[in-house]
Amino acid sequence: MALVEIHDLHKSFGSNHVLRGIDFAVEEGEVVCVIGPSGSGKSTLLRCVNLLEVPEKGKVLVSGEDITDPDCHLDAARARIGMVFQQFNLFPHLSVLANCTVAQTTVLRRNASAAGEIARANLDRVGLNDKVNAYPMQLSGGQQQRVAIARALSMDPALMLFDEPTSALDPELVGDVLTVMRKLALDGMTMLVVTHEMAFAREVADRVVFMDGGVIVEQGPPAEVIGNPQQERTRTFLRRVLDPTHVEPT
Ligand SMILES: Nc1ncnc2c1ncn2[C@@H]1O[C@H](COP(=O)(O)OP(=O)(O)OP(=O)(O)O)[C@@H](O)[C@H]1O
Ligand SMILES: [Mg+2]
């Protein structure tokens, strides 16, 4: 059974039909990178996977449970899905440690000492064990993003969603975050990652999904989709991201 299954997913905002029938699955332990032009629906797709957006048609199954079913226990389903956003969304008034314990104690009802231990282990995993008492504004963007990853991991997610986790970072901070993500992938975490980092997708993804205009245009192993794309839309997109100075002939 796939960990995530998406069947004929549609989502509109007013008259803007953003997702136009998405079908795909993520197997346990698989790393899937979603690429595509701005506005193609990548974030909306990710947000439908933990029901931050409610699709108007189609199904999303996580571990076999239909989270689009109104009877689904949404908080329990969401607790199994970690999400890391472009803007780190840390709680500014809480220390790094408290950022990583608050949902553990409130949602998972762990006691403070167990939650603290788990948070410290995950902060160690992202290379920030020396920052447990710092506050988010005292950290660099890359460090804040790694706290956000440790916070998500502290909930023992079955699946991690990343929405352009490095695109708000200064270039010299991108590497540290990608290193943490690479390690997570090697540890066997199931990951669905929207990214513009083609080198990362090539190296780490088991599968790359190219979206355009609210549909999946092409998907497959990175060597095929990035290395030898079959669709013209994919080729055009890749030319643009791989060589932003390239000018299309008119
Ligand atoms: N909450 C919302 N309300 C109205 N329209 C929205 C909302 N969220 C997204 N959209 C629209 O849906 C379309 C797809 O947006 P989405 O954010 O999914 O694209 P994206 O592929 O993630 O783009 P980017 O690469 O710029 O992040 C866009 O036209 C956007 O304006
Ligand atoms: Mg987006």
Short mmCIF file of N, CA and C in Angstrom, two decimals, residues 71-224:
data_model
loop_
_atom_site.label_atom_id
_atom_site.label_comp_id
_atom_site.label_asym_id
_atom_site.label_seq_id
_atom_site.Cartn_x
_atom_site.Cartn_y
_atom_site.Cartn_z
N ASP A 71 -15.67 12.25 7.97
CA ASP A 71 -15.60 11.54 9.25
C ASP A 71 -14.17 11.28 9.72
N CYS A 72 -13.21 11.64 8.89
CA CYS A 72 -11.81 11.36 9.25
C CYS A 72 -11.39 12.24 10.43
N HIS A 73 -10.63 11.66 11.35
CA HIS A 73 -10.12 12.40 12.48
C HIS A 73 -8.90 13.21 12.01
N LEU A 74 -9.18 14.44 11.61
CA LEU A 74 -8.18 15.23 10.90
C LEU A 74 -6.94 15.54 11.74
N ASP A 75 -7.12 15.86 13.01
CA ASP A 75 -5.96 16.20 13.84
C ASP A 75 -5.01 15.01 13.94
N ALA A 76 -5.58 13.82 14.09
CA ALA A 76 -4.75 12.62 14.20
C ALA A 76 -4.02 12.37 12.88
N ALA A 77 -4.74 12.56 11.77
CA ALA A 77 -4.12 12.35 10.46
C ALA A 77 -3.00 13.38 10.24
N ARG A 78 -3.27 14.63 10.58
CA ARG A 78 -2.28 15.69 10.38
C ARG A 78 -1.04 15.50 11.24
N ALA A 79 -1.24 14.94 12.45
CA ALA A 79 -0.10 14.74 13.36
C ALA A 79 0.92 13.78 12.74
N ARG A 80 0.51 12.99 11.77
CA ARG A 80 1.45 12.05 11.14
C ARG A 80 2.17 12.66 9.94
N ILE A 81 1.84 13.93 9.64
CA ILE A 81 2.43 14.58 8.47
C ILE A 81 3.17 15.83 8.92
N GLY A 82 4.48 15.86 8.70
CA GLY A 82 5.26 17.06 9.04
C GLY A 82 5.29 17.99 7.84
N MET A 83 5.21 19.29 8.10
CA MET A 83 5.25 20.22 6.97
C MET A 83 6.28 21.31 7.24
N VAL A 84 7.13 21.55 6.26
CA VAL A 84 8.14 22.61 6.35
C VAL A 84 7.89 23.59 5.22
N PHE A 85 7.70 24.86 5.57
CA PHE A 85 7.31 25.88 4.60
C PHE A 85 8.53 26.71 4.21
N GLN A 86 8.34 27.49 3.15
CA GLN A 86 9.38 28.43 2.72
C GLN A 86 9.69 29.43 3.82
N GLN A 87 8.64 30.01 4.40
CA GLN A 87 8.80 30.88 5.57
C GLN A 87 8.67 29.97 6.77
N PHE A 88 9.67 30.00 7.64
CA PHE A 88 9.85 28.92 8.60
C PHE A 88 8.67 28.74 9.56
N ASN A 89 7.92 29.83 9.80
CA ASN A 89 6.73 29.75 10.65
C ASN A 89 7.02 29.23 12.06
N LEU A 90 8.17 29.64 12.63
CA LEU A 90 8.43 29.29 14.03
C LEU A 90 7.64 30.23 14.92
N PHE A 91 7.43 29.82 16.17
CA PHE A 91 6.79 30.72 17.13
C PHE A 91 7.87 31.66 17.67
N PRO A 92 7.76 32.97 17.38
CA PRO A 92 8.85 33.88 17.73
C PRO A 92 9.05 34.05 19.23
N HIS A 93 7.98 33.84 20.00
CA HIS A 93 8.07 34.09 21.44
C HIS A 93 8.53 32.86 22.21
N LEU A 94 8.77 31.75 21.50
CA LEU A 94 9.20 30.52 22.16
C LEU A 94 10.66 30.21 21.82
N SER A 95 11.38 29.63 22.78
CA SER A 95 12.75 29.21 22.52
C SER A 95 12.75 28.11 21.46
N VAL A 96 13.94 27.82 20.96
CA VAL A 96 14.09 26.73 19.99
C VAL A 96 13.54 25.43 20.58
N LEU A 97 13.92 25.16 21.82
CA LEU A 97 13.46 23.91 22.44
C LEU A 97 11.93 23.89 22.55
N ALA A 98 11.36 25.01 23.01
CA ALA A 98 9.91 25.05 23.20
C ALA A 98 9.17 24.96 21.86
N ASN A 99 9.78 25.53 20.80
CA ASN A 99 9.19 25.37 19.47
C ASN A 99 9.04 23.89 19.11
N CYS A 100 10.02 23.11 19.59
CA CYS A 100 10.04 21.68 19.23
C CYS A 100 9.27 20.81 20.22
N THR A 101 8.81 21.37 21.34
CA THR A 101 8.08 20.54 22.30
C THR A 101 6.59 20.85 22.35
N VAL A 102 6.20 22.06 21.94
CA VAL A 102 4.82 22.51 22.22
C VAL A 102 3.76 21.59 21.59
N ALA A 103 3.96 21.19 20.34
CA ALA A 103 2.95 20.33 19.72
C ALA A 103 3.02 18.90 20.28
N GLN A 104 4.21 18.51 20.69
CA GLN A 104 4.35 17.18 21.29
C GLN A 104 3.52 17.08 22.58
N THR A 105 3.56 18.14 23.41
CA THR A 105 2.83 18.07 24.68
C THR A 105 1.34 18.33 24.47
N THR A 106 0.99 19.23 23.54
CA THR A 106 -0.43 19.55 23.38
C THR A 106 -1.16 18.54 22.50
N VAL A 107 -0.55 18.16 21.37
CA VAL A 107 -1.24 17.28 20.43
C VAL A 107 -1.03 15.80 20.79
N LEU A 108 0.24 15.44 21.07
CA LEU A 108 0.55 14.03 21.34
C LEU A 108 0.47 13.69 22.83
N ARG A 109 0.27 14.72 23.67
CA ARG A 109 0.13 14.52 25.12
C ARG A 109 1.35 13.84 25.74
N ARG A 110 2.52 14.15 25.19
CA ARG A 110 3.74 13.64 25.83
C ARG A 110 4.05 14.49 27.05
N ASN A 111 4.67 13.89 28.06
CA ASN A 111 5.04 14.73 29.20
C ASN A 111 6.26 15.57 28.84
N ALA A 112 6.49 16.64 29.64
CA ALA A 112 7.49 17.64 29.26
C ALA A 112 8.89 17.04 29.13
N SER A 113 9.22 16.09 30.00
CA SER A 113 10.59 15.59 29.94
C SER A 113 10.79 14.68 28.73
N ALA A 114 9.80 13.86 28.40
CA ALA A 114 9.90 13.02 27.20
C ALA A 114 9.97 13.91 25.96
N ALA A 115 9.12 14.94 25.93
CA ALA A 115 9.09 15.84 24.77
C ALA A 115 10.43 16.55 24.62
N GLY A 116 11.00 16.97 25.76
CA GLY A 116 12.29 17.67 25.73
C GLY A 116 13.40 16.77 25.20
N GLU A 117 13.37 15.53 25.62
CA GLU A 117 14.39 14.58 25.18
C GLU A 117 14.31 14.36 23.66
N ILE A 118 13.07 14.17 23.18
CA ILE A 118 12.87 13.95 21.74
C ILE A 118 13.29 15.19 20.95
N ALA A 119 12.92 16.36 21.47
CA ALA A 119 13.28 17.61 20.78
C ALA A 119 14.79 17.77 20.71
N ARG A 120 15.48 17.50 21.80
CA ARG A 120 16.95 17.62 21.81
C ARG A 120 17.59 16.65 20.82
N ALA A 121 17.06 15.44 20.76
CA ALA A 121 17.62 14.45 19.82
C ALA A 121 17.45 14.94 18.38
N ASN A 122 16.30 15.55 18.08
CA ASN A 122 16.07 16.02 16.72
C ASN A 122 16.86 17.29 16.41
N LEU A 123 17.05 18.15 17.43
CA LEU A 123 17.89 19.33 17.22
C LEU A 123 19.33 18.91 16.98
N ASP A 124 19.73 17.85 17.65
CA ASP A 124 21.06 17.29 17.44
C ASP A 124 21.18 16.78 15.99
N ARG A 125 20.14 16.12 15.55
CA ARG A 125 20.10 15.56 14.20
C ARG A 125 20.27 16.63 13.12
N VAL A 126 19.76 17.84 13.38
CA VAL A 126 19.88 18.92 12.38
C VAL A 126 21.07 19.84 12.70
N GLY A 127 21.88 19.42 13.65
CA GLY A 127 23.12 20.17 13.95
C GLY A 127 22.94 21.41 14.78
N LEU A 128 21.90 21.44 15.62
CA LEU A 128 21.63 22.66 16.39
C LEU A 128 21.54 22.41 17.90
N ASN A 129 22.26 21.41 18.39
CA ASN A 129 22.14 21.13 19.83
C ASN A 129 22.67 22.27 20.70
N ASP A 130 23.47 23.18 20.10
CA ASP A 130 23.97 24.32 20.88
C ASP A 130 23.00 25.51 20.87
N LYS A 131 21.84 25.36 20.24
CA LYS A 131 20.91 26.50 20.11
C LYS A 131 19.59 26.27 20.84
N VAL A 132 19.51 25.28 21.70
CA VAL A 132 18.21 24.94 22.30
C VAL A 132 17.57 26.10 23.04
N ASN A 133 18.39 26.96 23.63
CA ASN A 133 17.82 28.06 24.43
C ASN A 133 17.71 29.37 23.66
N ALA A 134 18.13 29.37 22.41
CA ALA A 134 18.04 30.60 21.61
C ALA A 134 16.59 30.85 21.19
N TYR A 135 16.32 32.07 20.73
CA TYR A 135 15.02 32.41 20.17
C TYR A 135 15.16 32.54 18.66
N PRO A 136 14.08 32.26 17.92
CA PRO A 136 14.18 32.26 16.46
C PRO A 136 14.89 33.48 15.88
N MET A 137 14.59 34.70 16.41
CA MET A 137 15.20 35.88 15.79
C MET A 137 16.70 35.98 16.01
N GLN A 138 17.23 35.14 16.91
CA GLN A 138 18.69 35.13 17.11
C GLN A 138 19.40 34.17 16.16
N LEU A 139 18.62 33.52 15.30
CA LEU A 139 19.20 32.51 14.40
C LEU A 139 19.19 33.00 12.95
N SER A 140 20.10 32.44 12.16
CA SER A 140 20.08 32.71 10.71
C SER A 140 18.87 31.99 10.10
N GLY A 141 18.55 32.38 8.86
CA GLY A 141 17.43 31.72 8.18
C GLY A 141 17.64 30.22 8.06
N GLY A 142 18.86 29.83 7.75
CA GLY A 142 19.15 28.40 7.58
C GLY A 142 18.99 27.64 8.90
N GLN A 143 19.40 28.31 9.99
CA GLN A 143 19.23 27.67 11.31
C GLN A 143 17.75 27.59 11.66
N GLN A 144 17.01 28.66 11.36
CA GLN A 144 15.56 28.63 11.65
C GLN A 144 14.87 27.52 10.87
N GLN A 145 15.30 27.34 9.61
CA GLN A 145 14.66 26.29 8.82
C GLN A 145 15.01 24.92 9.39
N ARG A 146 16.21 24.77 9.91
CA ARG A 146 16.57 23.48 10.51
C ARG A 146 15.79 23.24 11.81
N VAL A 147 15.49 24.32 12.56
CA VAL A 147 14.62 24.17 13.73
C VAL A 147 13.23 23.70 13.27
N ALA A 148 12.75 24.30 12.19
CA ALA A 148 11.43 23.91 11.69
C ALA A 148 11.41 22.42 11.31
N ILE A 149 12.52 21.95 10.76
CA ILE A 149 12.60 20.52 10.41
C ILE A 149 12.63 19.67 11.68
N ALA A 150 13.43 20.09 12.67
CA ALA A 150 13.49 19.35 13.94
C ALA A 150 12.13 19.33 14.63
N ARG A 151 11.43 20.46 14.55
CA ARG A 151 10.09 20.54 15.14
C ARG A 151 9.15 19.52 14.48
N ALA A 152 9.18 19.48 13.16
CA ALA A 152 8.32 18.53 12.45
C ALA A 152 8.71 17.09 12.80
N LEU A 153 10.02 16.81 12.85
CA LEU A 153 10.48 15.44 13.12
C LEU A 153 10.10 14.99 14.53
N SER A 154 9.99 15.95 15.44
CA SER A 154 9.69 15.61 16.83
C SER A 154 8.29 15.02 17.00
N MET A 155 7.47 15.15 15.96
CA MET A 155 6.12 14.58 16.00
C MET A 155 6.11 13.15 15.42
N ASP A 156 7.29 12.60 15.14
CA ASP A 156 7.39 11.26 14.54
C ASP A 156 6.51 11.10 13.31
N PRO A 157 6.67 11.98 12.33
CA PRO A 157 5.78 11.91 11.16
C PRO A 157 6.07 10.68 10.30
N ALA A 158 5.03 10.19 9.65
CA ALA A 158 5.20 9.11 8.68
C ALA A 158 5.62 9.68 7.34
N LEU A 159 5.38 10.98 7.19
CA LEU A 159 5.59 11.66 5.90
C LEU A 159 6.02 13.09 6.18
N MET A 160 6.98 13.57 5.41
CA MET A 160 7.38 14.98 5.53
C MET A 160 7.10 15.69 4.20
N LEU A 161 6.43 16.84 4.31
CA LEU A 161 6.16 17.68 3.14
C LEU A 161 7.07 18.91 3.24
N PHE A 162 7.72 19.24 2.15
CA PHE A 162 8.58 20.43 2.12
C PHE A 162 8.12 21.31 0.98
N ASP A 163 7.81 22.58 1.26
CA ASP A 163 7.43 23.49 0.18
C ASP A 163 8.53 24.54 0.00
N GLU A 164 9.36 24.34 -0.99
CA GLU A 164 10.48 25.24 -1.28
C GLU A 164 11.22 25.66 -0.02
N PRO A 165 11.75 24.66 0.71
CA PRO A 165 12.33 24.96 2.02
C PRO A 165 13.57 25.84 1.98
N THR A 166 14.20 25.96 0.81
CA THR A 166 15.43 26.75 0.77
C THR A 166 15.29 28.04 -0.02
N SER A 167 14.09 28.33 -0.55
CA SER A 167 14.06 29.45 -1.50
C SER A 167 14.01 30.81 -0.82
N ALA A 168 13.83 30.86 0.51
CA ALA A 168 13.89 32.17 1.19
C ALA A 168 15.27 32.40 1.81
N LEU A 169 16.21 31.47 1.55
CA LEU A 169 17.50 31.54 2.24
C LEU A 169 18.57 32.21 1.38
N ASP A 170 19.52 32.86 2.07
CA ASP A 170 20.70 33.34 1.37
C ASP A 170 21.43 32.14 0.79
N PRO A 171 22.02 32.32 -0.38
CA PRO A 171 22.64 31.17 -1.06
C PRO A 171 23.62 30.38 -0.18
N GLU A 172 24.37 31.06 0.67
CA GLU A 172 25.38 30.31 1.44
C GLU A 172 24.75 29.49 2.56
N LEU A 173 23.44 29.66 2.82
CA LEU A 173 22.77 28.90 3.88
C LEU A 173 21.97 27.71 3.34
N VAL A 174 21.84 27.68 2.03
CA VAL A 174 21.02 26.64 1.40
C VAL A 174 21.60 25.25 1.64
N GLY A 175 22.93 25.15 1.53
CA GLY A 175 23.61 23.85 1.62
C GLY A 175 23.33 23.11 2.92
N ASP A 176 23.35 23.86 4.05
CA ASP A 176 23.15 23.20 5.35
C ASP A 176 21.77 22.56 5.43
N VAL A 177 20.77 23.24 4.89
CA VAL A 177 19.40 22.71 4.94
C VAL A 177 19.27 21.50 4.02
N LEU A 178 19.88 21.60 2.83
CA LEU A 178 19.82 20.46 1.91
C LEU A 178 20.56 19.26 2.47
N THR A 179 21.65 19.52 3.21
CA THR A 179 22.40 18.41 3.82
C THR A 179 21.52 17.67 4.83
N VAL A 180 20.77 18.43 5.63
CA VAL A 180 19.86 17.82 6.60
C VAL A 180 18.79 17.00 5.87
N MET A 181 18.27 17.54 4.77
CA MET A 181 17.22 16.84 4.02
C MET A 181 17.77 15.58 3.36
N ARG A 182 19.00 15.67 2.87
CA ARG A 182 19.64 14.52 2.25
C ARG A 182 19.80 13.39 3.27
N LYS A 183 20.20 13.78 4.49
CA LYS A 183 20.39 12.80 5.56
C LYS A 183 19.06 12.12 5.92
N LEU A 184 18.03 12.94 5.98
CA LEU A 184 16.68 12.41 6.27
C LEU A 184 16.26 11.38 5.23
N ALA A 185 16.52 11.71 3.99
CA ALA A 185 16.17 10.80 2.89
C ALA A 185 16.94 9.49 3.04
N LEU A 186 18.22 9.59 3.37
CA LEU A 186 19.04 8.38 3.55
C LEU A 186 18.55 7.55 4.73
N ASP A 187 17.99 8.24 5.75
CA ASP A 187 17.44 7.53 6.91
C ASP A 187 16.12 6.83 6.57
N GLY A 188 15.61 7.05 5.36
CA GLY A 188 14.41 6.33 4.93
C GLY A 188 13.11 7.09 5.11
N MET A 189 13.20 8.39 5.43
CA MET A 189 11.97 9.19 5.59
C MET A 189 11.25 9.30 4.24
N THR A 190 9.93 9.18 4.28
CA THR A 190 9.12 9.42 3.09
C THR A 190 8.96 10.94 2.93
N MET A 191 9.34 11.45 1.77
CA MET A 191 9.36 12.91 1.59
C MET A 191 8.73 13.33 0.27
N LEU A 192 7.92 14.38 0.36
CA LEU A 192 7.35 15.00 -0.84
C LEU A 192 7.85 16.44 -0.82
N VAL A 193 8.68 16.79 -1.79
CA VAL A 193 9.44 18.04 -1.73
C VAL A 193 9.19 18.88 -2.97
N VAL A 194 8.61 20.08 -2.78
CA VAL A 194 8.55 21.04 -3.88
C VAL A 194 9.86 21.82 -3.85
N THR A 195 10.57 21.81 -4.94
CA THR A 195 11.88 22.48 -4.92
C THR A 195 12.27 22.99 -6.30
N HIS A 196 13.12 24.02 -6.28
CA HIS A 196 13.76 24.48 -7.52
C HIS A 196 15.21 24.06 -7.55
N GLU A 197 15.63 23.29 -6.54
CA GLU A 197 17.03 22.84 -6.46
C GLU A 197 17.19 21.58 -7.31
N MET A 198 17.53 21.79 -8.58
CA MET A 198 17.59 20.66 -9.51
C MET A 198 18.71 19.68 -9.15
N ALA A 199 19.82 20.20 -8.62
CA ALA A 199 20.92 19.30 -8.26
C ALA A 199 20.47 18.37 -7.14
N PHE A 200 19.72 18.94 -6.18
CA PHE A 200 19.20 18.14 -5.07
C PHE A 200 18.22 17.08 -5.61
N ALA A 201 17.32 17.51 -6.46
CA ALA A 201 16.32 16.58 -7.01
C ALA A 201 17.00 15.44 -7.77
N ARG A 202 17.99 15.80 -8.55
CA ARG A 202 18.73 14.80 -9.32
C ARG A 202 19.40 13.76 -8.43
N GLU A 203 19.98 14.28 -7.32
CA GLU A 203 20.78 13.39 -6.47
C GLU A 203 19.92 12.60 -5.50
N VAL A 204 18.90 13.26 -4.92
CA VAL A 204 18.20 12.65 -3.77
C VAL A 204 16.86 12.02 -4.14
N ALA A 205 16.18 12.57 -5.16
CA ALA A 205 14.82 12.09 -5.44
C ALA A 205 14.85 10.68 -6.04
N ASP A 206 13.88 9.87 -5.64
CA ASP A 206 13.64 8.61 -6.33
C ASP A 206 12.84 8.89 -7.59
N ARG A 207 12.01 9.93 -7.50
CA ARG A 207 11.12 10.24 -8.62
C ARG A 207 10.93 11.75 -8.68
N VAL A 208 10.86 12.30 -9.88
CA VAL A 208 10.59 13.71 -10.07
C VAL A 208 9.26 13.84 -10.81
N VAL A 209 8.43 14.76 -10.30
CA VAL A 209 7.12 15.01 -10.90
C VAL A 209 7.14 16.42 -11.46
N PHE A 210 6.91 16.58 -12.76
CA PHE A 210 6.84 17.92 -13.34
C PHE A 210 5.37 18.30 -13.53
N MET A 211 4.99 19.41 -12.89
CA MET A 211 3.62 19.92 -12.99
C MET A 211 3.58 21.19 -13.81
N ASP A 212 2.53 21.35 -14.58
CA ASP A 212 2.31 22.61 -15.27
C ASP A 212 0.80 22.74 -15.48
N GLY A 213 0.27 23.94 -15.21
CA GLY A 213 -1.14 24.19 -15.46
C GLY A 213 -2.07 23.27 -14.68
N GLY A 214 -1.65 22.83 -13.48
CA GLY A 214 -2.54 22.05 -12.63
C GLY A 214 -2.63 20.58 -12.98
N VAL A 215 -1.74 20.12 -13.87
CA VAL A 215 -1.69 18.68 -14.15
C VAL A 215 -0.24 18.19 -14.07
N ILE A 216 -0.10 16.88 -13.89
CA ILE A 216 1.23 16.28 -13.97
C ILE A 216 1.53 16.03 -15.44
N VAL A 217 2.57 16.69 -15.92
CA VAL A 217 2.91 16.58 -17.34
C VAL A 217 3.79 15.38 -17.58
N GLU A 218 4.67 15.11 -16.61
CA GLU A 218 5.68 14.07 -16.81
C GLU A 218 6.23 13.66 -15.45
N GLN A 219 6.49 12.40 -15.24
CA GLN A 219 7.15 11.97 -14.01
C GLN A 219 7.98 10.74 -14.26
N GLY A 220 8.97 10.55 -13.39
CA GLY A 220 9.86 9.41 -13.54
C GLY A 220 11.14 9.62 -12.77
N PRO A 221 12.11 8.74 -12.93
CA PRO A 221 13.39 8.92 -12.25
C PRO A 221 14.04 10.24 -12.68
N PRO A 222 14.79 10.89 -11.79
CA PRO A 222 15.38 12.19 -12.12
C PRO A 222 16.24 12.16 -13.39
N ALA A 223 16.96 11.05 -13.60
CA ALA A 223 17.81 10.99 -14.79
C ALA A 223 16.97 11.10 -16.06
N GLU A 224 15.71 10.64 -15.99
CA GLU A 224 14.84 10.74 -17.16
C GLU A 224 14.17 12.11 -17.24
#
